[in-house]
């Protein structure tokens, strides 16, 4: 993938889930096709913390199953950085197990202006990808 295509409405869904989880990190998965997000799954952070997240494994299992049934791909995995810039942490890089997915981070340090960034994380390296909001 060379960029992440996502409707503004879906970005708002991610932002509101991340705001609801504040001051802890919030997380979820993005399903779609050909690098375009079609559905946002707001999920439970099993290890509520301001600096890390762990997607609830049971929810992850159910979401992956639904995606297979609907023939959607795992386009991305998102989480928030409640009070730091939307840049992958060392842990984010080490625990990026889906090299074909885009890792989306929402920065909430300026709550009025959430910042969304996307990265491809592969072989211990994060490369930023452009986010293309569409209507
Ligand atoms: Zn992170």
Short mmCIF file of C-alpha atoms in Angstrom, two decimals, residues 10 29-33 36-41 63 67 72-76:
data_model
loop_
_atom_site.label_atom_id
_atom_site.label_comp_id
_atom_site.label_asym_id
_atom_site.label_seq_id
_atom_site.Cartn_x
_atom_site.Cartn_y
_atom_site.Cartn_z
CA UNK A 10 -14.75 6.99 9.27
CA UNK A 29 -9.18 -2.42 13.35
CA UNK A 30 -9.92 -1.13 9.84
CA UNK A 31 -11.45 -3.36 7.20
CA UNK A 32 -11.70 -2.63 3.51
CA UNK A 33 -10.45 -3.36 0.06
CA UNK A 36 -9.49 1.84 1.13
CA UNK A 37 -11.13 1.64 4.55
CA UNK A 38 -14.79 0.58 4.45
CA UNK A 39 -15.45 -0.22 8.09
CA UNK A 40 -14.06 0.87 11.46
CA UNK A 41 -14.11 -1.62 14.32
CA UNK A 63 -13.65 -9.23 13.77
CA UNK A 67 -13.95 -9.77 7.70
CA UNK A 72 -12.83 -7.64 3.49
CA UNK A 73 -9.11 -7.24 4.10
CA UNK A 74 -7.43 -6.06 7.25
CA UNK A 75 -6.44 -2.69 5.82
CA UNK A 76 -5.20 -1.26 9.10
#
